[in-house]
mmCIF file of N, CA, C and O in Angstrom:
data_model
loop_
_atom_site.group_PDB
_atom_site.id
_atom_site.type_symbol
_atom_site.label_atom_id
_atom_site.label_comp_id
_atom_site.label_asym_id
_atom_site.label_seq_id
_atom_site.Cartn_x
_atom_site.Cartn_y
_atom_site.Cartn_z
ATOM 1 N N ARG A 1 -1.879 6.421 -20.389
ATOM 2 C CA ARG A 1 -0.796 7.172 -20.526
ATOM 3 C C ARG A 1 -0.041 6.522 -22.046
ATOM 4 O O ARG A 1 1.018 7.093 -22.304
ATOM 5 N N LEU A 2 -0.599 5.628 -22.558
ATOM 6 C CA LEU A 2 0.006 5.286 -23.776
ATOM 7 C C LEU A 2 0.247 6.396 -24.798
ATOM 8 O O LEU A 2 -0.483 7.445 -25.067
ATOM 9 N N GLY A 3 1.557 6.527 -25.377
ATOM 10 C CA GLY A 3 1.845 7.423 -26.248
ATOM 11 C C GLY A 3 2.247 8.760 -25.890
ATOM 12 O O GLY A 3 2.599 9.608 -26.464
ATOM 13 N N GLU A 4 2.499 8.868 -24.544
ATOM 14 C CA GLU A 4 2.909 10.286 -23.902
ATOM 15 C C GLU A 4 4.557 10.066 -24.241
ATOM 16 O O GLU A 4 5.286 9.293 -24.130
ATOM 17 N N LEU A 5 4.820 11.461 -24.537
ATOM 18 C CA LEU A 5 6.459 11.466 -25.100
ATOM 19 C C LEU A 5 6.986 12.225 -23.849
ATOM 20 O O LEU A 5 6.632 12.966 -23.129
ATOM 21 N N LEU A 6 8.375 11.948 -23.668
ATOM 22 C CA LEU A 6 9.356 12.604 -22.969
ATOM 23 C C LEU A 6 10.342 13.124 -23.845
ATOM 24 O O LEU A 6 11.019 12.649 -24.736
ATOM 25 N N PHE A 7 10.163 14.535 -23.801
ATOM 26 C CA PHE A 7 11.174 15.534 -24.425
ATOM 27 C C PHE A 7 12.405 15.592 -23.671
ATOM 28 O O PHE A 7 12.370 16.567 -22.914
ATOM 29 N N LEU A 8 13.287 14.781 -24.157
ATOM 30 C CA LEU A 8 14.573 14.812 -23.215
ATOM 31 C C LEU A 8 15.396 16.115 -23.056
ATOM 32 O O LEU A 8 15.909 16.232 -22.052
ATOM 33 N N GLY A 9 15.515 16.802 -24.381
ATOM 34 C CA GLY A 9 16.149 18.156 -24.151
ATOM 35 C C GLY A 9 15.439 19.228 -23.136
ATOM 36 O O GLY A 9 16.062 19.751 -22.306
ATOM 37 N N THR A 10 14.161 19.164 -23.220
ATOM 38 C CA THR A 10 13.213 19.960 -22.372
ATOM 39 C C THR A 10 13.636 19.521 -20.802
ATOM 40 O O THR A 10 13.660 20.320 -19.985
ATOM 41 N N VAL A 11 13.617 18.303 -20.415
ATOM 42 C CA VAL A 11 13.405 17.747 -19.150
ATOM 43 C C VAL A 11 14.901 18.020 -18.556
ATOM 44 O O VAL A 11 15.012 18.496 -17.427
ATOM 45 N N LEU A 12 16.236 18.074 -19.512
ATOM 46 C CA LEU A 12 17.418 18.280 -19.068
ATOM 47 C C LEU A 12 17.593 19.697 -18.914
ATOM 48 O O LEU A 12 18.069 20.250 -17.880
ATOM 49 N N GLU A 13 16.747 20.657 -19.697
ATOM 50 C CA GLU A 13 16.611 22.191 -19.443
ATOM 51 C C GLU A 13 16.007 22.503 -18.316
ATOM 52 O O GLU A 13 16.666 23.345 -17.460
ATOM 53 N N VAL A 14 14.934 21.957 -17.970
ATOM 54 C CA VAL A 14 14.246 21.972 -16.483
ATOM 55 C C VAL A 14 15.186 21.679 -15.489
ATOM 56 O O VAL A 14 15.305 22.292 -14.337
ATOM 57 N N GLY A 15 15.977 20.730 -15.579
ATOM 58 C CA GLY A 15 17.070 20.427 -14.494
ATOM 59 C C GLY A 15 18.068 21.368 -14.255
ATOM 60 O O GLY A 15 18.178 21.809 -13.088
ATOM 61 N N TRP A 16 18.602 21.977 -15.371
ATOM 62 C CA TRP A 16 19.529 23.056 -15.001
ATOM 63 C C TRP A 16 18.856 24.343 -14.564
ATOM 64 O O TRP A 16 19.433 24.952 -13.617
ATOM 65 N N LEU A 17 17.658 24.556 -14.817
ATOM 66 C CA LEU A 17 16.907 25.795 -14.176
ATOM 67 C C LEU A 17 16.620 25.490 -12.802
ATOM 68 O O LEU A 17 16.870 26.339 -11.996
ATOM 69 N N LEU A 18 16.169 24.332 -12.493
ATOM 70 C CA LEU A 18 16.001 23.956 -11.112
ATOM 71 C C LEU A 18 17.132 24.007 -10.186
ATOM 72 O O LEU A 18 17.161 24.331 -9.167
ATOM 73 N N LEU A 19 18.389 23.477 -10.807
ATOM 74 C CA LEU A 19 19.571 23.470 -10.234
ATOM 75 C C LEU A 19 20.028 25.077 -9.969
ATOM 76 O O LEU A 19 20.306 25.472 -8.685
ATOM 77 N N LYS A 20 19.663 26.024 -10.763
ATOM 78 C CA LYS A 20 20.126 27.327 -10.401
ATOM 79 C C LYS A 20 19.016 27.894 -9.427
ATOM 80 O O LYS A 20 19.484 28.515 -8.461
ATOM 81 N N TYR A 21 17.794 27.621 -9.623
ATOM 82 C CA TYR A 21 16.843 27.927 -8.582
ATOM 83 C C TYR A 21 17.078 27.424 -7.004
ATOM 84 O O TYR A 21 17.080 28.011 -6.222
ATOM 85 N N SER A 22 17.671 26.153 -6.870
ATOM 86 C CA SER A 22 17.834 25.650 -5.668
ATOM 87 C C SER A 22 19.041 26.281 -5.117
ATOM 88 O O SER A 22 19.018 26.472 -3.789
ATOM 89 N N GLN A 23 20.051 26.651 -5.974
ATOM 90 C CA GLN A 23 20.923 27.809 -5.368
ATOM 91 C C GLN A 23 20.670 29.055 -4.814
ATOM 92 O O GLN A 23 21.098 29.160 -3.722
ATOM 93 N N ILE A 24 19.582 29.557 -5.439
ATOM 94 C CA ILE A 24 19.349 30.934 -5.196
ATOM 95 C C ILE A 24 18.537 31.011 -3.974
ATOM 96 O O ILE A 24 18.607 31.668 -2.951
ATOM 97 N N VAL A 25 17.801 29.841 -3.625
ATOM 98 C CA VAL A 25 16.882 29.751 -2.366
ATOM 99 C C VAL A 25 17.256 28.783 -1.525
ATOM 100 O O VAL A 25 16.779 28.434 -0.311
ATOM 101 N N HIS A 26 18.488 28.317 -1.839
ATOM 102 C CA HIS A 26 19.382 27.510 -0.816
ATOM 103 C C HIS A 26 18.604 26.247 -0.216
ATOM 104 O O HIS A 26 18.359 26.038 0.947
ATOM 105 N N LYS A 27 17.953 25.452 -1.275
ATOM 106 C CA LYS A 27 17.271 24.294 -0.966
ATOM 107 C C LYS A 27 18.186 23.006 -1.304
ATOM 108 O O LYS A 27 18.063 22.777 -2.504
ATOM 109 N N LYS A 28 18.928 22.575 -0.394
ATOM 110 C CA LYS A 28 19.710 21.368 -0.556
ATOM 111 C C LYS A 28 19.212 20.159 -1.095
ATOM 112 O O LYS A 28 19.722 19.551 -1.774
ATOM 113 N N GLU A 29 17.887 19.884 -0.525
ATOM 114 C CA GLU A 29 17.041 18.762 -0.684
ATOM 115 C C GLU A 29 16.673 18.794 -2.091
ATOM 116 O O GLU A 29 16.593 17.850 -2.864
ATOM 117 N N LEU A 30 16.221 20.028 -2.735
ATOM 118 C CA LEU A 30 15.684 20.044 -4.000
ATOM 119 C C LEU A 30 16.947 19.897 -5.031
ATOM 120 O O LEU A 30 16.930 19.141 -6.126
ATOM 121 N N LYS A 31 18.198 20.565 -4.505
ATOM 122 C CA LYS A 31 19.268 20.176 -5.420
ATOM 123 C C LYS A 31 19.608 18.803 -5.474
ATOM 124 O O LYS A 31 20.085 18.259 -6.617
ATOM 125 N N LYS A 32 19.613 17.968 -4.500
ATOM 126 C CA LYS A 32 19.903 16.579 -4.451
ATOM 127 C C LYS A 32 18.961 15.891 -5.349
ATOM 128 O O LYS A 32 19.377 14.937 -6.107
ATOM 129 N N GLN A 33 17.741 16.166 -5.247
ATOM 130 C CA GLN A 33 16.635 15.507 -5.975
ATOM 131 C C GLN A 33 16.658 15.894 -7.506
ATOM 132 O O GLN A 33 16.741 14.920 -8.278
ATOM 133 N N VAL A 34 17.204 16.975 -7.764
ATOM 134 C CA VAL A 34 17.310 17.552 -9.143
ATOM 135 C C VAL A 34 18.571 16.852 -9.968
ATOM 136 O O VAL A 34 18.410 16.275 -11.034
ATOM 137 N N LEU A 35 19.494 16.721 -8.960
ATOM 138 C CA LEU A 35 20.773 16.073 -9.724
ATOM 139 C C LEU A 35 20.557 14.427 -9.742
ATOM 140 O O LEU A 35 21.047 14.106 -10.996
ATOM 141 N N SER A 36 19.692 14.018 -9.157
ATOM 142 C CA SER A 36 19.383 12.612 -9.223
ATOM 143 C C SER A 36 18.355 12.373 -10.540
ATOM 144 O O SER A 36 18.682 11.670 -11.212
ATOM 145 N N VAL A 37 17.259 13.209 -10.244
ATOM 146 C CA VAL A 37 16.075 12.644 -11.327
ATOM 147 C C VAL A 37 16.367 13.607 -12.568
ATOM 148 O O VAL A 37 16.319 12.660 -13.813
ATOM 149 N N PHE A 38 16.461 14.742 -12.570
ATOM 150 C CA PHE A 38 16.406 15.643 -13.759
ATOM 151 C C PHE A 38 17.800 15.468 -14.513
ATOM 152 O O PHE A 38 17.856 15.875 -15.755
ATOM 153 N N VAL A 39 18.897 15.103 -14.152
ATOM 154 C CA VAL A 39 20.260 15.257 -14.580
ATOM 155 C C VAL A 39 20.681 13.835 -14.831
ATOM 156 O O VAL A 39 20.679 13.370 -15.861
ATOM 157 N N GLU A 40 21.000 13.240 -13.852
ATOM 158 C CA GLU A 40 21.653 11.772 -13.789
ATOM 159 C C GLU A 40 20.711 10.719 -14.523
ATOM 160 O O GLU A 40 21.005 9.921 -15.604
ATOM 161 N N LYS A 41 19.520 10.700 -14.008
ATOM 162 C CA LYS A 41 18.470 9.633 -14.707
ATOM 163 C C LYS A 41 18.046 9.997 -16.182
ATOM 164 O O LYS A 41 18.044 9.118 -17.008
ATOM 165 N N MET A 42 17.683 11.301 -16.266
ATOM 166 C CA MET A 42 17.654 11.771 -17.617
ATOM 167 C C MET A 42 18.629 11.688 -18.739
ATOM 168 O O MET A 42 18.490 11.143 -19.765
ATOM 169 N N PHE A 43 19.707 11.897 -18.159
ATOM 170 C CA PHE A 43 20.919 11.564 -19.047
ATOM 171 C C PHE A 43 21.047 10.144 -19.446
ATOM 172 O O PHE A 43 21.270 9.842 -20.687
ATOM 173 N N ALA A 44 21.183 9.534 -18.512
ATOM 174 C CA ALA A 44 20.956 7.840 -18.783
ATOM 175 C C ALA A 44 19.879 7.599 -19.736
ATOM 176 O O ALA A 44 20.185 6.553 -20.727
ATOM 177 N N ALA A 45 18.659 8.009 -19.464
ATOM 178 C CA ALA A 45 17.649 7.641 -20.391
ATOM 179 C C ALA A 45 17.878 8.205 -21.907
ATOM 180 O O ALA A 45 17.659 7.446 -22.786
ATOM 181 N N ALA A 46 18.344 9.288 -21.757
ATOM 182 C CA ALA A 46 18.498 10.016 -23.163
ATOM 183 C C ALA A 46 19.792 9.448 -24.008
ATOM 184 O O ALA A 46 19.537 9.500 -25.272
ATOM 185 N N TRP A 47 20.801 8.971 -23.405
ATOM 186 C CA TRP A 47 21.811 8.586 -23.927
ATOM 187 C C TRP A 47 21.727 7.446 -24.836
ATOM 188 O O TRP A 47 21.191 6.463 -24.279
ATOM 189 N N ASP A 48 22.116 7.458 -26.085
ATOM 190 C CA ASP A 48 21.865 6.091 -26.883
ATOM 191 C C ASP A 48 23.228 5.411 -26.909
ATOM 192 O O ASP A 48 24.362 5.618 -27.234
ATOM 193 N N PRO A 49 23.131 4.186 -26.189
ATOM 194 C CA PRO A 49 24.337 3.359 -25.934
ATOM 195 C C PRO A 49 24.835 2.758 -27.077
ATOM 196 O O PRO A 49 26.051 2.239 -27.106
ATOM 197 N N ASN A 50 24.148 2.549 -28.123
ATOM 198 C CA ASN A 50 24.659 1.860 -29.411
ATOM 199 C C ASN A 50 25.493 2.861 -30.357
ATOM 200 O O ASN A 50 26.451 2.471 -30.922
ATOM 201 N N HIS A 51 25.170 4.123 -30.233
ATOM 202 C CA HIS A 51 25.613 5.077 -31.317
ATOM 203 C C HIS A 51 26.213 6.384 -30.685
ATOM 204 O O HIS A 51 26.630 7.326 -31.560
ATOM 205 N N GLY A 52 25.920 6.588 -29.647
ATOM 206 C CA GLY A 52 26.238 7.737 -28.798
ATOM 207 C C GLY A 52 25.144 8.725 -29.143
ATOM 208 O O GLY A 52 24.585 8.590 -29.961
ATOM 209 N N GLY A 53 25.385 9.944 -28.566
ATOM 210 C CA GLY A 53 24.320 11.038 -28.745
ATOM 211 C C GLY A 53 23.030 10.793 -27.740
ATOM 212 O O GLY A 53 22.910 9.931 -27.068
ATOM 213 N N ILE A 54 22.471 11.862 -27.806
ATOM 214 C CA ILE A 54 21.128 12.009 -27.129
ATOM 215 C C ILE A 54 20.008 11.999 -28.006
ATOM 216 O O ILE A 54 19.705 12.731 -28.963
ATOM 217 N N PHE A 55 19.020 11.051 -27.680
ATOM 218 C CA PHE A 55 17.623 10.696 -28.282
ATOM 219 C C PHE A 55 16.930 12.212 -28.170
ATOM 220 O O PHE A 55 16.847 12.820 -27.219
ATOM 221 N N SER A 56 15.947 12.616 -29.290
ATOM 222 C CA SER A 56 15.307 13.564 -29.366
ATOM 223 C C SER A 56 14.016 13.339 -28.265
ATOM 224 O O SER A 56 13.604 14.207 -27.498
ATOM 225 N N PHE A 57 13.392 12.224 -28.351
ATOM 226 C CA PHE A 57 12.255 11.691 -27.558
ATOM 227 C C PHE A 57 12.274 10.324 -27.295
ATOM 228 O O PHE A 57 12.898 9.537 -27.908
ATOM 229 N N LEU A 58 11.596 10.137 -26.173
ATOM 230 C CA LEU A 58 11.136 8.714 -25.924
ATOM 231 C C LEU A 58 9.839 8.615 -25.344
ATOM 232 O O LEU A 58 9.357 9.474 -24.953
ATOM 233 N N ASP A 59 9.329 7.335 -25.477
ATOM 234 C CA ASP A 59 7.873 7.170 -24.930
ATOM 235 C C ASP A 59 7.939 6.881 -23.540
ATOM 236 O O ASP A 59 8.801 6.079 -23.124
ATOM 237 N N VAL A 60 7.076 7.486 -22.623
ATOM 238 C CA VAL A 60 7.332 7.245 -21.120
ATOM 239 C C VAL A 60 6.857 5.990 -20.899
ATOM 240 O O VAL A 60 7.432 5.482 -19.771
ATOM 241 N N ASP A 61 6.348 4.995 -21.450
ATOM 242 C CA ASP A 61 5.955 3.837 -21.400
ATOM 243 C C ASP A 61 6.887 2.674 -21.959
ATOM 244 O O ASP A 61 6.680 1.504 -22.008
ATOM 245 N N GLY A 62 7.962 3.300 -22.546
ATOM 246 C CA GLY A 62 8.972 2.284 -23.232
ATOM 247 C C GLY A 62 8.563 1.951 -24.368
ATOM 248 O O GLY A 62 9.178 0.956 -25.076
ATOM 249 N N LEU A 63 7.450 2.390 -24.961
ATOM 250 C CA LEU A 63 7.068 1.976 -26.338
ATOM 251 C C LEU A 63 7.912 2.693 -27.498
ATOM 252 O O LEU A 63 8.577 3.631 -27.145
ATOM 253 N N SER A 64 7.771 2.187 -28.637
ATOM 254 C CA SER A 64 8.545 2.861 -29.813
ATOM 255 C C SER A 64 7.695 4.177 -30.239
ATOM 256 O O SER A 64 6.465 4.263 -30.351
ATOM 257 N N PRO A 65 8.527 5.234 -30.043
ATOM 258 C CA PRO A 65 7.968 6.614 -30.282
ATOM 259 C C PRO A 65 7.526 6.648 -32.065
ATOM 260 O O PRO A 65 8.293 5.935 -32.592
ATOM 261 N N THR A 66 6.387 7.120 -32.045
ATOM 262 C CA THR A 66 6.016 7.502 -33.206
ATOM 263 C C THR A 66 6.598 8.570 -34.298
ATOM 264 O O THR A 66 6.342 8.793 -35.193
ATOM 265 N N GLN A 67 7.090 9.449 -33.414
ATOM 266 C CA GLN A 67 7.677 10.576 -34.325
ATOM 267 C C GLN A 67 8.897 10.288 -35.178
ATOM 268 O O GLN A 67 9.862 9.345 -34.597
ATOM 269 N N LEU A 68 8.915 10.594 -36.548
ATOM 270 C CA LEU A 68 10.054 10.246 -37.194
ATOM 271 C C LEU A 68 11.234 10.527 -36.759
ATOM 272 O O LEU A 68 12.377 10.053 -37.244
ATOM 273 N N THR A 69 11.336 11.764 -36.070
ATOM 274 C CA THR A 69 12.885 12.223 -35.358
ATOM 275 C C THR A 69 13.132 11.725 -34.166
ATOM 276 O O THR A 69 14.164 12.214 -33.623
ATOM 277 N N TRP A 70 12.455 10.882 -33.621
ATOM 278 C CA TRP A 70 12.759 10.321 -32.054
ATOM 279 C C TRP A 70 14.081 9.906 -31.919
ATOM 280 O O TRP A 70 14.730 10.171 -30.780
ATOM 281 N N ASN A 71 14.640 9.316 -32.793
ATOM 282 C CA ASN A 71 16.300 8.911 -32.621
ATOM 283 C C ASN A 71 17.184 9.672 -33.439
ATOM 284 O O ASN A 71 18.299 9.354 -33.373
ATOM 285 N N MET A 72 16.784 10.931 -34.018
ATOM 286 C CA MET A 72 17.769 11.733 -34.421
ATOM 287 C C MET A 72 18.450 12.427 -33.463
ATOM 288 O O MET A 72 17.967 12.611 -32.415
ATOM 289 N N LYS A 73 19.786 12.831 -33.664
ATOM 290 C CA LYS A 73 20.612 13.409 -32.787
ATOM 291 C C LYS A 73 20.398 14.934 -33.006
ATOM 292 O O LYS A 73 21.311 15.500 -33.588
ATOM 293 N N LEU A 74 19.346 15.577 -32.711
ATOM 294 C CA LEU A 74 19.264 16.958 -32.978
ATOM 295 C C LEU A 74 20.094 17.973 -32.024
ATOM 296 O O LEU A 74 20.484 17.583 -30.891
ATOM 297 N N TRP A 75 20.694 19.153 -32.329
ATOM 298 C CA TRP A 75 21.489 19.808 -31.471
ATOM 299 C C TRP A 75 20.918 20.443 -30.343
ATOM 300 O O TRP A 75 21.534 20.449 -29.520
ATOM 301 N N TRP A 76 19.442 20.650 -30.285
ATOM 302 C CA TRP A 76 18.932 21.221 -29.079
ATOM 303 C C TRP A 76 18.878 20.438 -27.622
ATOM 304 O O TRP A 76 19.450 20.827 -26.735
ATOM 305 N N PRO A 77 18.675 19.084 -27.884
ATOM 306 C CA PRO A 77 18.568 18.251 -26.750
ATOM 307 C C PRO A 77 20.160 18.081 -26.254
ATOM 308 O O PRO A 77 20.418 17.885 -25.126
ATOM 309 N N VAL A 78 20.980 17.802 -27.316
ATOM 310 C CA VAL A 78 22.633 17.597 -26.863
ATOM 311 C C VAL A 78 22.964 18.976 -26.176
ATOM 312 O O VAL A 78 23.639 18.798 -25.087
ATOM 313 N N THR A 79 22.599 20.061 -26.586
ATOM 314 C CA THR A 79 23.057 21.435 -26.007
ATOM 315 C C THR A 79 22.479 21.587 -24.584
ATOM 316 O O THR A 79 23.217 21.781 -23.692
ATOM 317 N N GLU A 80 21.120 21.135 -24.353
ATOM 318 C CA GLU A 80 20.431 21.123 -23.002
ATOM 319 C C GLU A 80 21.352 20.186 -22.096
ATOM 320 O O GLU A 80 21.519 20.398 -20.889
ATOM 321 N N ALA A 81 21.645 18.848 -22.701
ATOM 322 C CA ALA A 81 22.214 17.878 -21.971
ATOM 323 C C ALA A 81 23.705 18.573 -21.470
ATOM 324 O O ALA A 81 24.017 18.364 -20.335
ATOM 325 N N MET A 82 24.342 19.163 -22.294
ATOM 326 C CA MET A 82 25.713 19.618 -22.036
ATOM 327 C C MET A 82 25.654 20.646 -20.886
ATOM 328 O O MET A 82 26.327 20.850 -19.976
ATOM 329 N N ILE A 83 24.479 21.634 -21.179
ATOM 330 C CA ILE A 83 24.408 22.575 -20.142
ATOM 331 C C ILE A 83 24.119 22.210 -18.616
ATOM 332 O O ILE A 83 24.833 22.458 -17.658
ATOM 333 N N SER A 84 23.223 21.247 -18.649
ATOM 334 C CA SER A 84 22.863 20.764 -17.574
ATOM 335 C C SER A 84 23.955 19.996 -16.846
ATOM 336 O O SER A 84 24.030 19.841 -15.652
ATOM 337 N N LEU A 85 24.716 19.232 -17.367
ATOM 338 C CA LEU A 85 25.706 18.267 -16.944
ATOM 339 C C LEU A 85 26.950 19.190 -16.376
ATOM 340 O O LEU A 85 27.468 19.033 -15.496
ATOM 341 N N ILE A 86 27.323 20.329 -17.292
ATOM 342 C CA ILE A 86 28.341 21.141 -16.622
ATOM 343 C C ILE A 86 27.900 21.847 -15.352
ATOM 344 O O ILE A 86 28.803 22.205 -14.429
ATOM 345 N N ILE A 87 26.512 22.339 -15.218
ATOM 346 C CA ILE A 87 25.987 22.809 -14.131
ATOM 347 C C ILE A 87 25.897 21.910 -13.054
ATOM 348 O O ILE A 87 26.279 22.403 -11.813
ATOM 349 N N ALA A 88 25.576 20.879 -13.361
ATOM 350 C CA ALA A 88 25.391 19.732 -12.261
ATOM 351 C C ALA A 88 26.882 19.610 -11.568
ATOM 352 O O ALA A 88 27.140 19.495 -10.399
ATOM 353 N N TYR A 89 27.959 19.445 -12.416
ATOM 354 C CA TYR A 89 29.398 19.277 -11.998
ATOM 355 C C TYR A 89 29.804 20.439 -11.133
ATOM 356 O O TYR A 89 30.360 20.380 -10.028
ATOM 357 N N ARG A 90 29.556 21.629 -11.874
ATOM 358 C CA ARG A 90 29.873 22.803 -11.055
ATOM 359 C C ARG A 90 29.302 22.953 -9.662
ATOM 360 O O ARG A 90 29.966 23.350 -8.563
ATOM 361 N N ILE A 91 28.033 22.762 -9.432
ATOM 362 C CA ILE A 91 27.298 22.957 -8.364
ATOM 363 C C ILE A 91 27.729 21.530 -7.371
ATOM 364 O O ILE A 91 27.663 21.886 -6.076
ATOM 365 N N SER A 92 27.867 20.460 -7.766
ATOM 366 C CA SER A 92 27.966 19.413 -7.089
ATOM 367 C C SER A 92 29.391 18.965 -6.724
ATOM 368 O O SER A 92 29.939 18.034 -5.829
ATOM 369 N N GLY A 93 30.266 19.055 -7.824
ATOM 370 C CA GLY A 93 31.676 18.803 -7.806
ATOM 371 C C GLY A 93 31.824 17.217 -8.112
ATOM 372 O O GLY A 93 32.827 16.593 -8.061
ATOM 373 N N GLN A 94 30.610 16.467 -8.539
ATOM 374 C CA GLN A 94 30.744 15.073 -8.881
ATOM 375 C C GLN A 94 31.295 14.713 -10.235
ATOM 376 O O GLN A 94 30.744 15.353 -11.142
ATOM 377 N N ARG A 95 32.445 14.127 -10.197
ATOM 378 C CA ARG A 95 32.984 13.927 -11.451
ATOM 379 C C ARG A 95 32.084 13.138 -12.535
ATOM 380 O O ARG A 95 32.380 13.399 -13.768
ATOM 381 N N LYS A 96 31.233 12.269 -12.211
ATOM 382 C CA LYS A 96 30.385 11.597 -13.312
ATOM 383 C C LYS A 96 29.613 12.490 -14.271
ATOM 384 O O LYS A 96 29.407 12.379 -15.200
ATOM 385 N N PHE A 97 29.296 13.726 -13.714
ATOM 386 C CA PHE A 97 28.608 14.803 -14.518
ATOM 387 C C PHE A 97 29.528 15.554 -15.367
ATOM 388 O O PHE A 97 29.203 15.482 -16.492
ATOM 389 N N LEU A 98 30.936 15.439 -14.903
ATOM 390 C CA LEU A 98 31.844 16.150 -15.965
ATOM 391 C C LEU A 98 32.326 15.036 -16.946
ATOM 392 O O LEU A 98 32.255 15.269 -18.159
ATOM 393 N N ASN A 99 32.252 13.777 -16.633
ATOM 394 C CA ASN A 99 32.541 12.703 -17.507
ATOM 395 C C ASN A 99 31.377 12.366 -18.496
ATOM 396 O O ASN A 99 31.518 12.302 -19.792
ATOM 397 N N ASN A 100 30.131 12.474 -18.268
ATOM 398 C CA ASN A 100 29.142 12.744 -19.131
ATOM 399 C C ASN A 100 28.995 13.690 -20.000
ATOM 400 O O ASN A 100 28.797 13.814 -21.214
ATOM 401 N N PHE A 101 29.422 15.014 -19.534
ATOM 402 C CA PHE A 101 29.550 16.106 -20.266
ATOM 403 C C PHE A 101 30.507 15.881 -21.411
ATOM 404 O O PHE A 101 30.283 16.000 -22.758
ATOM 405 N N SER A 102 31.747 15.364 -21.054
ATOM 406 C CA SER A 102 32.825 15.062 -22.075
ATOM 407 C C SER A 102 32.434 13.996 -23.266
ATOM 408 O O SER A 102 32.652 14.154 -24.385
ATOM 409 N N LYS A 103 31.704 12.933 -22.661
ATOM 410 C CA LYS A 103 31.018 11.857 -23.522
ATOM 411 C C LYS A 103 30.211 12.583 -24.468
ATOM 412 O O LYS A 103 30.058 12.161 -25.766
ATOM 413 N N SER A 104 29.491 13.550 -24.084
ATOM 414 C CA SER A 104 28.415 14.182 -25.143
ATOM 415 C C SER A 104 28.881 15.206 -25.896
ATOM 416 O O SER A 104 28.347 15.748 -26.985
ATOM 417 N N PHE A 105 30.121 15.744 -25.627
ATOM 418 C CA PHE A 105 30.683 16.699 -26.267
ATOM 419 C C PHE A 105 31.247 16.273 -27.723
ATOM 420 O O PHE A 105 31.900 15.463 -27.843
#
């Protein structure tokens, strides 16, 4: 698995799509899992604690990514994070998602 990348914006996008799906099909367990794994954990992994913003890529094994843009704060991962966080807040009512939305805004 060495060198596999985690595209953070894409994972966050999948999160909000799965949240919408869980609402349509009334799957509470799926919603709970998506909120935890695809939104909360991915936002925590994506957030740059030193400078703020969302990393573009991370290596799944915690290695230094080789892409030159891995630590750039590109617009699309930030946008996907914001969408997923505001949908997570709207669906769950959990303030932590709104707080992280405000932090990334």
